[in-house]
């Protein structure tokens, strides 16, 4: 069963990459990126990676707070699958795909889904706070 999930996630990723290659005009992207300074690009990349790491930790801590634990590998796979499916199915797809992956790690399906919604509410609250501060 696990290999079917991996194949599905892989095919979904390939589908999105093909869509990006088909719909994005890379000449415009290259011209835009050429105008960005190296320092700004480095800082933006570092902040994006940091934001994803904090979101992964937040997701794991919410699941832990709800009384279930999973190893970091399972959390990372669930988080990644959730982010991929979030592109097309938004929060519903994100919560369900994470729940399917974490079920194999012993986390109850309901805890995973509820944890994802709590985590999304927390993220929305942080964005709202930052927008008010901005």
mmCIF file of C-alpha atoms in Angstrom, residues 3-62:
data_model
loop_
_atom_site.group_PDB
_atom_site.id
_atom_site.type_symbol
_atom_site.label_atom_id
_atom_site.label_comp_id
_atom_site.label_asym_id
_atom_site.label_seq_id
_atom_site.Cartn_x
_atom_site.Cartn_y
_atom_site.Cartn_z
ATOM 1 C CA UNK A 3 4.331 2.081 -2.672
ATOM 2 C CA UNK A 4 0.997 3.105 -4.236
ATOM 3 C CA UNK A 5 1.003 6.274 -2.135
ATOM 4 C CA UNK A 6 4.572 7.036 -3.121
ATOM 5 C CA UNK A 7 3.761 6.497 -6.796
ATOM 6 C CA UNK A 8 0.664 8.719 -6.495
ATOM 7 C CA UNK A 9 2.629 11.524 -4.818
ATOM 8 C CA UNK A 10 5.371 11.182 -7.445
ATOM 9 C CA UNK A 11 2.901 11.297 -10.339
ATOM 10 C CA UNK A 12 1.129 14.306 -8.825
ATOM 11 C CA UNK A 13 4.470 16.087 -8.511
ATOM 12 C CA UNK A 14 5.361 15.291 -12.125
ATOM 13 C CA UNK A 15 1.929 16.551 -13.233
ATOM 14 C CA UNK A 16 2.519 19.895 -11.502
ATOM 15 C CA UNK A 17 6.049 20.254 -12.855
ATOM 16 C CA UNK A 18 4.773 19.608 -16.405
ATOM 17 C CA UNK A 19 2.030 22.196 -15.830
ATOM 18 C CA UNK A 20 4.552 24.748 -14.631
ATOM 19 C CA UNK A 21 6.825 24.140 -17.624
ATOM 20 C CA UNK A 22 3.852 24.430 -19.989
ATOM 21 C CA UNK A 23 2.200 27.537 -18.535
ATOM 22 C CA UNK A 24 5.134 29.630 -17.279
ATOM 23 C CA UNK A 25 7.053 31.880 -19.653
ATOM 24 C CA UNK A 26 10.600 31.261 -18.470
ATOM 25 C CA UNK A 27 12.025 34.158 -20.490
ATOM 26 C CA UNK A 28 10.048 36.597 -18.351
ATOM 27 C CA UNK A 29 11.080 34.734 -15.215
ATOM 28 C CA UNK A 30 14.765 34.877 -16.224
ATOM 29 C CA UNK A 31 14.544 38.616 -16.927
ATOM 30 C CA UNK A 32 12.875 39.238 -13.577
ATOM 31 C CA UNK A 33 15.345 37.091 -11.625
ATOM 32 C CA UNK A 34 18.273 38.837 -13.332
ATOM 33 C CA UNK A 35 17.124 42.118 -11.759
ATOM 34 C CA UNK A 36 17.223 40.656 -8.227
ATOM 35 C CA UNK A 37 20.443 41.113 -6.306
ATOM 36 C CA UNK A 38 22.274 38.032 -5.092
ATOM 37 C CA UNK A 39 21.943 39.088 -1.464
ATOM 38 C CA UNK A 40 18.189 39.566 -1.743
ATOM 39 C CA UNK A 41 17.807 36.202 -3.463
ATOM 40 C CA UNK A 42 19.845 34.495 -0.747
ATOM 41 C CA UNK A 43 17.848 36.123 2.064
ATOM 42 C CA UNK A 44 14.529 35.283 0.401
ATOM 43 C CA UNK A 45 15.579 31.653 -0.109
ATOM 44 C CA UNK A 46 16.766 31.366 3.485
ATOM 45 C CA UNK A 47 13.514 32.842 4.797
ATOM 46 C CA UNK A 48 11.412 30.486 2.641
ATOM 47 C CA UNK A 49 13.332 27.464 3.942
ATOM 48 C CA UNK A 50 13.072 28.751 7.508
ATOM 49 C CA UNK A 51 9.318 29.306 7.131
ATOM 50 C CA UNK A 52 8.856 25.724 5.903
ATOM 51 C CA UNK A 53 10.972 24.319 8.752
ATOM 52 C CA UNK A 54 8.929 26.284 11.319
ATOM 53 C CA UNK A 55 5.685 25.138 9.667
ATOM 54 C CA UNK A 56 6.887 21.518 9.844
ATOM 55 C CA UNK A 57 7.736 21.930 13.529
ATOM 56 C CA UNK A 58 4.387 23.635 14.154
ATOM 57 C CA UNK A 59 2.547 20.788 12.454
ATOM 58 C CA UNK A 60 4.391 18.172 14.516
ATOM 59 C CA UNK A 61 3.875 20.029 17.774
ATOM 60 C CA UNK A 62 0.125 20.360 17.166
#
